[in-house]
Short mmCIF file of C-alpha atoms and ligand atoms in Angstrom, two decimals:
data_model
loop_
_atom_site.label_atom_id
_atom_site.label_comp_id
_atom_site.label_asym_id
_atom_site.label_seq_id
_atom_site.Cartn_x
_atom_site.Cartn_y
_atom_site.Cartn_z
CA UNK K 283 39.86 -60.47 100.34
CA UNK K 284 38.57 -58.35 97.45
CA UNK K 285 40.56 -58.56 94.24
CA UNK K 286 41.27 -56.07 91.48
CA UNK K 287 42.71 -56.22 88.00
CA UNK K 288 44.54 -53.14 86.73
CA UNK K 289 45.34 -52.57 83.07
CA UNK K 290 48.12 -50.05 82.55
CA UNK K 291 49.84 -51.33 85.70
CA UNK K 292 53.26 -50.02 84.65
CA UNK K 293 52.01 -46.45 84.20
CA UNK K 294 51.91 -43.70 86.81
CA UNK K 295 48.31 -44.32 87.88
CA UNK K 296 48.65 -48.11 87.78
CA UNK K 297 51.47 -47.92 90.31
CA UNK K 298 49.70 -45.53 92.70
CA UNK K 299 46.47 -47.52 92.48
CA UNK K 300 48.25 -50.85 93.09
CA UNK K 301 49.88 -49.40 96.22
CA UNK K 302 46.59 -47.99 97.44
CA UNK K 303 44.59 -51.20 96.85
CA UNK K 304 47.32 -53.26 98.49
CA UNK K 305 47.12 -51.00 101.56
CA UNK K 306 43.39 -51.82 101.62
CA UNK K 307 44.12 -55.58 101.61
CA UNK K 308 43.17 -56.26 98.00
CA UNK K 309 44.67 -59.02 95.92
CA UNK K 310 46.10 -57.00 93.06
CA UNK K 311 46.61 -58.30 89.51
CA UNK K 312 48.32 -56.21 86.86
CA UNK K 313 47.92 -56.85 83.16
CA UNK K 314 51.10 -56.71 81.12
CA UNK K 315 51.35 -56.91 77.38
CA UNK K 316 54.07 -58.35 75.21
CA UNK K 317 56.98 -60.59 75.94
CA UNK K 318 59.77 -59.35 78.18
CA UNK K 319 58.10 -55.99 78.76
CA UNK K 320 60.97 -54.01 80.34
CA UNK K 321 58.64 -51.94 82.51
CA UNK K 322 57.35 -55.11 84.16
CA UNK K 323 60.65 -55.24 86.06
CA UNK K 324 59.79 -52.05 87.97
CA UNK K 325 56.59 -53.65 89.22
CA UNK K 326 58.28 -56.95 90.07
CA UNK K 327 60.95 -55.17 92.11
CA UNK K 328 58.97 -52.39 93.76
CA UNK K 329 55.58 -54.10 94.14
CA UNK K 330 56.16 -57.81 94.56
CA UNK K 331 52.62 -58.21 95.87
CA UNK K 332 51.20 -57.50 92.39
CA UNK K 333 50.63 -60.65 90.34
CA UNK K 334 51.35 -59.89 86.71
CA UNK K 335 49.18 -61.53 84.07
CA UNK K 336 49.67 -61.45 80.35
CA UNK K 337 47.01 -59.79 78.17
CA UNK K 338 46.48 -57.10 75.58
CA UNK K 339 43.67 -54.57 75.11
CA UNK K 340 43.93 -55.30 71.38
CA UNK K 341 43.07 -58.98 71.86
CA UNK K 342 39.62 -59.89 73.20
CA UNK K 343 40.38 -63.55 73.81
CA UNK K 344 43.36 -62.59 75.99
CA UNK K 345 41.07 -60.36 78.09
CA UNK K 346 38.58 -63.19 78.56
CA UNK K 347 41.42 -65.48 79.67
CA UNK K 348 42.75 -62.85 82.10
CA UNK K 349 39.31 -62.36 83.69
CA UNK K 350 38.71 -66.11 83.94
CA UNK K 351 42.05 -66.57 85.66
CA UNK K 352 41.96 -63.56 88.01
CA UNK K 353 38.21 -63.56 88.82
CA UNK K 354 38.40 -59.92 89.92
CA UNK K 355 35.76 -58.02 91.89
CA UNK K 356 36.93 -54.81 90.25
CA UNK K 357 38.61 -53.96 86.94
CA UNK K 358 40.41 -50.63 86.54
CA UNK K 359 41.03 -49.89 82.87
CA UNK K 360 44.00 -47.52 82.95
CA UNK K 361 45.79 -48.99 79.92
CA UNK K 362 45.94 -46.69 76.90
CA UNK K 363 48.11 -44.85 74.44
CA UNK K 364 47.97 -41.87 76.77
CA UNK K 365 50.25 -39.24 75.27
CA UNK K 366 48.34 -36.72 73.13
CA UNK K 367 51.34 -35.85 70.92
CA UNK K 368 51.93 -39.53 70.09
CA UNK K 369 48.24 -40.00 69.32
CA UNK K 370 48.56 -37.56 66.39
CA UNK K 371 51.37 -39.69 64.95
CA UNK K 372 49.76 -43.09 65.62
CA UNK K 373 46.07 -42.29 65.39
CA UNK K 374 44.91 -45.75 64.36
CA UNK K 375 46.84 -47.47 67.14
CA UNK K 376 45.38 -44.94 69.61
CA UNK K 377 41.82 -45.60 68.41
CA UNK K 378 42.44 -49.33 68.71
CA UNK K 379 43.97 -49.40 72.20
CA UNK K 380 42.51 -46.31 73.90
CA UNK K 381 39.07 -46.59 72.27
CA UNK K 382 38.29 -50.13 71.14
CA UNK K 383 40.25 -51.55 74.10
CA UNK K 384 37.43 -50.31 76.37
CA UNK K 385 34.81 -52.06 74.26
CA UNK K 386 36.80 -55.30 74.33
CA UNK K 387 37.18 -55.20 78.10
CA UNK K 388 33.47 -54.52 78.58
CA UNK K 389 32.60 -57.40 76.23
CA UNK K 390 34.92 -59.66 78.22
CA UNK K 391 33.26 -58.55 81.47
CA UNK K 392 29.82 -59.19 80.00
CA UNK K 393 30.89 -62.71 79.03
CA UNK K 394 32.86 -63.70 82.16
CA UNK K 395 30.94 -61.68 84.75
CA UNK K 396 27.24 -62.05 85.38
CA UNK K 397 24.71 -62.16 88.17
CA UNK K 398 26.73 -64.71 90.20
CA UNK K 399 30.02 -63.13 89.31
CA UNK K 400 29.55 -59.35 89.17
CA UNK K 401 32.63 -57.41 88.10
CA UNK K 402 32.75 -53.67 88.73
CA UNK K 403 34.43 -51.64 86.00
CA UNK K 404 36.28 -48.33 86.14
CA UNK K 405 37.10 -46.50 82.89
CA UNK K 406 39.87 -43.91 82.90
CA UNK K 407 38.20 -41.12 80.97
CA UNK K 408 39.96 -37.82 80.48
CA UNK K 409 39.47 -34.06 80.52
CA UNK K 410 40.95 -34.14 77.00
CA UNK K 411 37.39 -35.12 75.95
CA UNK K 412 36.36 -31.50 76.67
CA UNK K 413 39.05 -30.23 74.28
CA UNK K 414 37.81 -26.96 72.82
CA UNK K 415 35.74 -26.32 75.89
CA UNK K 416 32.07 -25.48 75.57
CA UNK K 417 31.82 -24.03 79.09
CA UNK K 418 34.07 -23.23 82.06
CA UNK K 419 34.54 -24.88 84.47
CA UNK K 420 33.82 -28.30 82.99
CA UNK K 421 31.56 -30.75 84.81
CA UNK K 422 29.87 -34.11 84.11
CA UNK K 423 27.28 -32.44 81.85
CA UNK K 424 29.67 -30.36 79.74
CA UNK K 425 29.50 -31.44 76.06
CA UNK K 426 32.65 -33.01 74.61
CA UNK K 427 34.73 -31.46 71.83
CA UNK K 428 37.90 -33.55 71.56
CA UNK K 429 40.91 -32.07 69.76
CA UNK K 430 43.17 -35.08 69.21
CA UNK K 431 43.00 -38.77 68.26
CA UNK K 432 43.56 -39.44 71.96
CA UNK K 433 40.56 -37.26 72.87
CA UNK K 434 38.27 -38.86 70.29
CA UNK K 435 39.28 -42.36 71.40
CA UNK K 436 38.55 -41.43 75.04
CA UNK K 437 35.12 -40.08 74.04
CA UNK K 438 34.39 -43.45 72.41
CA UNK K 439 35.52 -45.26 75.56
CA UNK K 440 33.41 -43.00 77.76
CA UNK K 441 30.20 -43.41 75.77
CA UNK K 442 30.79 -47.15 75.46
CA UNK K 443 31.11 -47.41 79.25
CA UNK K 444 27.84 -45.50 79.78
CA UNK K 445 26.18 -47.59 77.06
CA UNK K 446 27.16 -50.95 78.60
CA UNK K 447 25.91 -49.73 81.98
CA UNK K 448 22.56 -48.72 80.53
CA UNK K 449 22.17 -51.65 78.11
CA UNK K 450 23.39 -54.57 80.21
CA UNK K 451 23.17 -53.27 83.77
CA UNK K 452 26.92 -53.52 84.32
CA UNK K 453 28.39 -51.68 87.27
CA UNK K 454 30.54 -49.44 85.06
CA UNK K 455 31.83 -45.97 85.97
CA UNK K 456 33.72 -43.42 84.00
CA UNK K 457 36.07 -41.13 85.90
CA UNK K 458 36.72 -37.93 83.96
CA UNK K 459 40.11 -37.10 85.43
CA UNK K 460 41.85 -33.83 84.73
CA UNK K 461 45.66 -33.86 84.30
CA UNK K 462 47.35 -35.53 87.23
CA UNK K 463 51.06 -35.71 87.79
CA UNK K 464 53.66 -37.01 90.21
CA UNK K 465 57.32 -38.00 90.41
CA UNK K 466 56.23 -41.13 88.51
CA UNK K 467 54.86 -39.16 85.54
CA UNK K 468 56.44 -40.13 82.20
CA UNK K 469 59.17 -37.76 81.05
CA UNK K 470 57.26 -36.96 77.83
CA UNK K 471 54.53 -35.07 79.71
CA UNK K 472 55.18 -31.38 80.20
CA UNK K 473 55.31 -31.21 84.02
CA UNK K 474 57.87 -34.00 84.38
CA UNK K 475 59.83 -32.85 81.35
CA UNK K 476 60.13 -29.45 83.02
CA UNK K 477 60.91 -30.60 86.58
CA UNK K 478 63.55 -33.01 85.27
CA UNK K 479 65.14 -30.36 83.06
CA UNK K 480 65.11 -27.83 85.91
CA UNK K 481 67.00 -30.29 88.12
CA UNK K 482 69.53 -30.99 85.37
CA UNK K 483 70.01 -27.29 84.66
CA UNK K 484 70.52 -26.58 88.35
CA UNK K 485 73.12 -29.34 88.50
CA UNK K 486 74.87 -28.07 85.36
CA UNK K 487 73.97 -31.21 83.38
CA UNK K 488 71.79 -29.41 80.79
CA UNK K 489 71.73 -25.85 79.48
CA UNK K 490 68.39 -25.30 77.82
CA UNK K 491 64.82 -26.52 77.92
CA UNK K 492 63.04 -26.85 74.57
CA UNK K 493 59.26 -26.58 74.76
CA UNK K 494 56.20 -26.00 72.60
CA UNK K 495 53.29 -23.69 73.38
CA UNK K 496 53.55 -22.09 76.83
CA UNK K 497 50.06 -20.58 76.90
CA UNK K 498 47.77 -23.62 77.37
CA UNK K 499 46.23 -23.88 80.81
CA UNK K 500 45.67 -27.08 82.71
CA UNK K 501 44.04 -28.15 85.97
CA UNK K 502 46.94 -30.15 87.42
CA UNK K 503 46.43 -32.40 90.46
CA UNK K 504 48.41 -35.13 92.23
CA UNK K 505 48.03 -38.70 90.90
CA UNK K 506 48.25 -40.18 94.40
CA UNK K 507 45.05 -38.30 95.32
CA UNK K 508 43.26 -39.17 92.08
CA UNK K 509 43.55 -42.97 92.34
CA UNK K 510 41.61 -42.81 95.62
CA UNK K 511 38.70 -41.29 93.69
CA UNK K 512 38.82 -44.19 91.21
CA UNK K 513 38.39 -46.66 94.04
CA UNK K 514 35.65 -44.60 95.73
CA UNK K 515 33.60 -44.60 92.50
CA UNK K 516 33.42 -48.40 92.58
CA UNK K 517 32.22 -48.50 96.21
CA UNK K 518 28.90 -46.69 95.67
CA UNK K 519 25.44 -48.27 95.57
CA UNK K 520 24.87 -47.08 92.00
CA UNK K 521 27.44 -46.67 89.22
CA UNK K 522 27.88 -43.07 88.05
CA UNK K 523 30.39 -40.85 86.27
CA UNK K 524 32.47 -38.23 88.06
CA UNK K 525 34.77 -35.33 87.23
CA UNK K 526 37.96 -35.37 89.30
CA UNK K 527 39.88 -32.09 89.33
CA UNK K 528 41.31 -29.41 91.64
CA UNK K 529 39.26 -26.48 90.30
CA UNK K 530 42.40 -24.38 89.75
CA UNK K 531 44.12 -23.80 86.42
CA UNK K 532 47.62 -22.58 85.52
CA UNK K 533 49.44 -21.97 82.25
CA UNK K 534 52.42 -24.06 81.18
CA UNK K 535 54.44 -20.85 81.56
CA UNK K 536 53.44 -20.41 85.21
CA UNK K 537 54.32 -24.04 85.89
CA UNK K 538 57.76 -23.57 84.29
CA UNK K 539 58.40 -20.43 86.33
CA UNK K 540 57.39 -22.16 89.55
CA UNK K 541 59.66 -25.14 88.87
CA UNK K 542 62.69 -22.93 88.21
CA UNK K 543 61.97 -20.83 91.28
CA UNK K 544 61.86 -24.01 93.38
CA UNK K 545 65.63 -24.36 92.76
CA UNK K 546 66.30 -20.64 93.15
CA UNK K 547 66.59 -19.75 89.44
CA UNK K 548 64.80 -16.44 88.69
CA UNK K 549 66.14 -15.74 85.17
CA UNK K 550 64.35 -18.85 83.90
CA UNK K 551 63.44 -17.32 80.53
CA UNK K 552 67.14 -17.43 79.57
CA UNK K 553 66.98 -21.23 79.55
CA UNK K 554 63.81 -21.66 77.45
CA UNK K 555 63.73 -22.22 73.71
CA UNK K 556 60.51 -22.85 71.85
CA UNK K 557 60.34 -25.26 68.92
CA UNK K 558 57.61 -26.21 66.46
CA UNK K 559 58.43 -29.84 67.11
CA UNK K 560 56.56 -29.68 70.42
CA UNK K 561 53.51 -27.84 69.06
CA UNK K 562 50.39 -29.84 68.24
CA UNK K 563 48.19 -29.77 65.13
CA UNK K 564 45.29 -28.73 67.38
CA UNK K 565 45.65 -27.50 70.94
CA UNK K 566 43.47 -27.67 74.06
CA UNK K 567 43.75 -24.13 75.41
CA UNK K 568 42.04 -24.24 78.77
CA UNK K 569 40.94 -26.96 81.15
CA UNK K 570 39.53 -26.43 84.63
CA UNK K 571 37.25 -28.91 86.32
CA UNK K 572 34.34 -28.64 88.71
CA UNK K 573 34.45 -31.66 91.00
CA UNK K 574 31.51 -30.69 93.26
CA UNK K 575 29.71 -33.96 92.49
CA UNK K 576 32.71 -36.02 93.64
CA UNK K 577 33.00 -33.90 96.79
CA UNK K 578 29.36 -34.38 97.63
CA UNK K 579 28.86 -38.06 96.76
CA UNK K 580 32.31 -39.59 97.17
CA UNK K 581 33.55 -37.25 99.89
CA UNK K 582 36.66 -36.85 97.73
CA UNK K 583 38.89 -33.79 97.75
CA UNK K 584 42.42 -33.19 96.48
CA UNK K 585 45.00 -33.07 99.27
CA UNK K 586 48.11 -31.91 97.44
CA UNK K 587 47.90 -28.50 95.76
CA UNK K 588 49.66 -27.32 92.59
CA UNK K 589 52.55 -25.60 94.37
CA UNK K 590 53.20 -28.67 96.57
CA UNK K 591 52.98 -30.94 93.52
CA UNK K 592 55.60 -29.05 91.52
CA UNK K 593 57.87 -28.76 94.59
CA UNK K 594 57.54 -32.52 95.16
CA UNK K 595 58.42 -33.29 91.54
CA UNK K 596 61.41 -30.92 91.45
CA UNK K 597 62.73 -32.34 94.72
CA UNK K 598 62.42 -35.89 93.39
CA UNK K 599 64.20 -35.02 90.14
CA UNK K 600 66.97 -33.21 92.05
CA UNK K 601 67.56 -36.39 94.07
CA UNK K 602 67.45 -38.65 90.99
CA UNK K 603 69.74 -36.51 88.86
CA UNK K 604 72.17 -35.85 91.72
CA UNK K 605 72.44 -39.59 92.26
CA UNK K 606 73.22 -40.05 88.56
CA UNK K 607 75.89 -37.38 88.80
CA UNK K 608 77.21 -38.95 92.02
CA UNK K 609 76.50 -35.83 94.10
CA UNK K 610 74.47 -34.74 97.09
CA UNK K 611 71.33 -32.81 95.98
P1 LIG Y 729 48.02 -33.22 77.94
O1 LIG Y 729 47.23 -32.13 78.56
O2 LIG Y 729 47.46 -34.58 78.17
O3 LIG Y 729 48.34 -32.99 76.51
O4 LIG Y 729 49.41 -33.25 78.78
P2 LIG Y 729 50.90 -32.78 78.43
O5 LIG Y 729 51.63 -32.72 79.73
O6 LIG Y 729 51.51 -33.62 77.36
O7 LIG Y 729 50.74 -31.31 77.81
C1 LIG Y 729 50.16 -30.26 78.55
C2 LIG Y 729 50.24 -28.97 77.74
O8 LIG Y 729 51.61 -28.56 77.65
C3 LIG Y 729 49.76 -29.10 76.29
O9 LIG Y 729 48.96 -27.98 76.00
C4 LIG Y 729 51.04 -29.05 75.46
O10 LIG Y 729 50.87 -28.52 74.15
C5 LIG Y 729 51.88 -28.12 76.32
N1 LIG Y 729 53.33 -28.22 76.05
C6 LIG Y 729 54.17 -27.20 75.74
N2 LIG Y 729 55.41 -27.66 75.53
C7 LIG Y 729 55.36 -29.01 75.70
C8 LIG Y 729 56.34 -30.04 75.62
O11 LIG Y 729 57.51 -29.81 75.33
N3 LIG Y 729 55.92 -31.31 75.90
C9 LIG Y 729 54.62 -31.59 76.23
N4 LIG Y 729 54.28 -32.85 76.52
N5 LIG Y 729 53.68 -30.64 76.30
C10 LIG Y 729 54.04 -29.36 76.04
#
């Protein structure tokens, strides 16, 4: 059986990828940091087939030990400080985990892997690297212009991945994924924050939704679709980088409107308040990806569209919040 190690196993993508690899008969290892990590419980309960191993992207020797123990065929580096707003507040931590963490994992692979023991590597790169976009839509050749400590750290991780591939012949791929969401998305990200608030407002548990800038546009896809592209990248003859996106973009405002309409609320503006607290020192105004290369080479295409995605998330939050309130949705 093939085996895979996933960093960031407790995050949205880690969970979808673990489920997908398990369905393909992989042995799945998930790297967990810290003692008594509370999020490890979710994995232990919902995905008992994942073997959790202790390691930290800030500690090279722990990564070497994890690779020696798990002997993976594939490593998916999804672990990161992944929230842009937090990255402005903890820039050094972000550079260390999101940026240098990639370098440490590649060094560990170089040491533990080798001709007899090849390890394929996937790096979770991000559309945030395009930042103040130089062209639209963005593809694999679009120059980067990151706008946050998260974006700059991801650019470092991306170039380091390409560099290790070219310098040492590692099978290393960078997937430049545009925003991808799901019912498992963290509540701090705007889609989930909105769908959860909409459910609570509908159920009378909350009366307003406080947001930042409503004008930025994002290319939002479904995380369950995107993890399949990660896997497909590691199954090719040659390692390459790919943009993964839907090719459609919507403003935060449109997303908010759609979420409210999904529960039959038309006067949605009455519930919105804007606050500086949720504005960023520098914003990424427009992202929209061109994934023609992935379509052609990987045969990958998104299956869930934006409207279905928001409906799915609202429905999930209605069920969750109704259960909390002890009611039928
Ligand atoms: P990002 O694209 O990785 O930064 O993903 P987010 O979901 O965190 O943010 C998407 C966009 O929504 C950004 O342009 C944010 O500035 C904007 N936004 C507006 N209000 C909010 C808010 O209250 N929370 C978050 N997370 N983003 C917001």
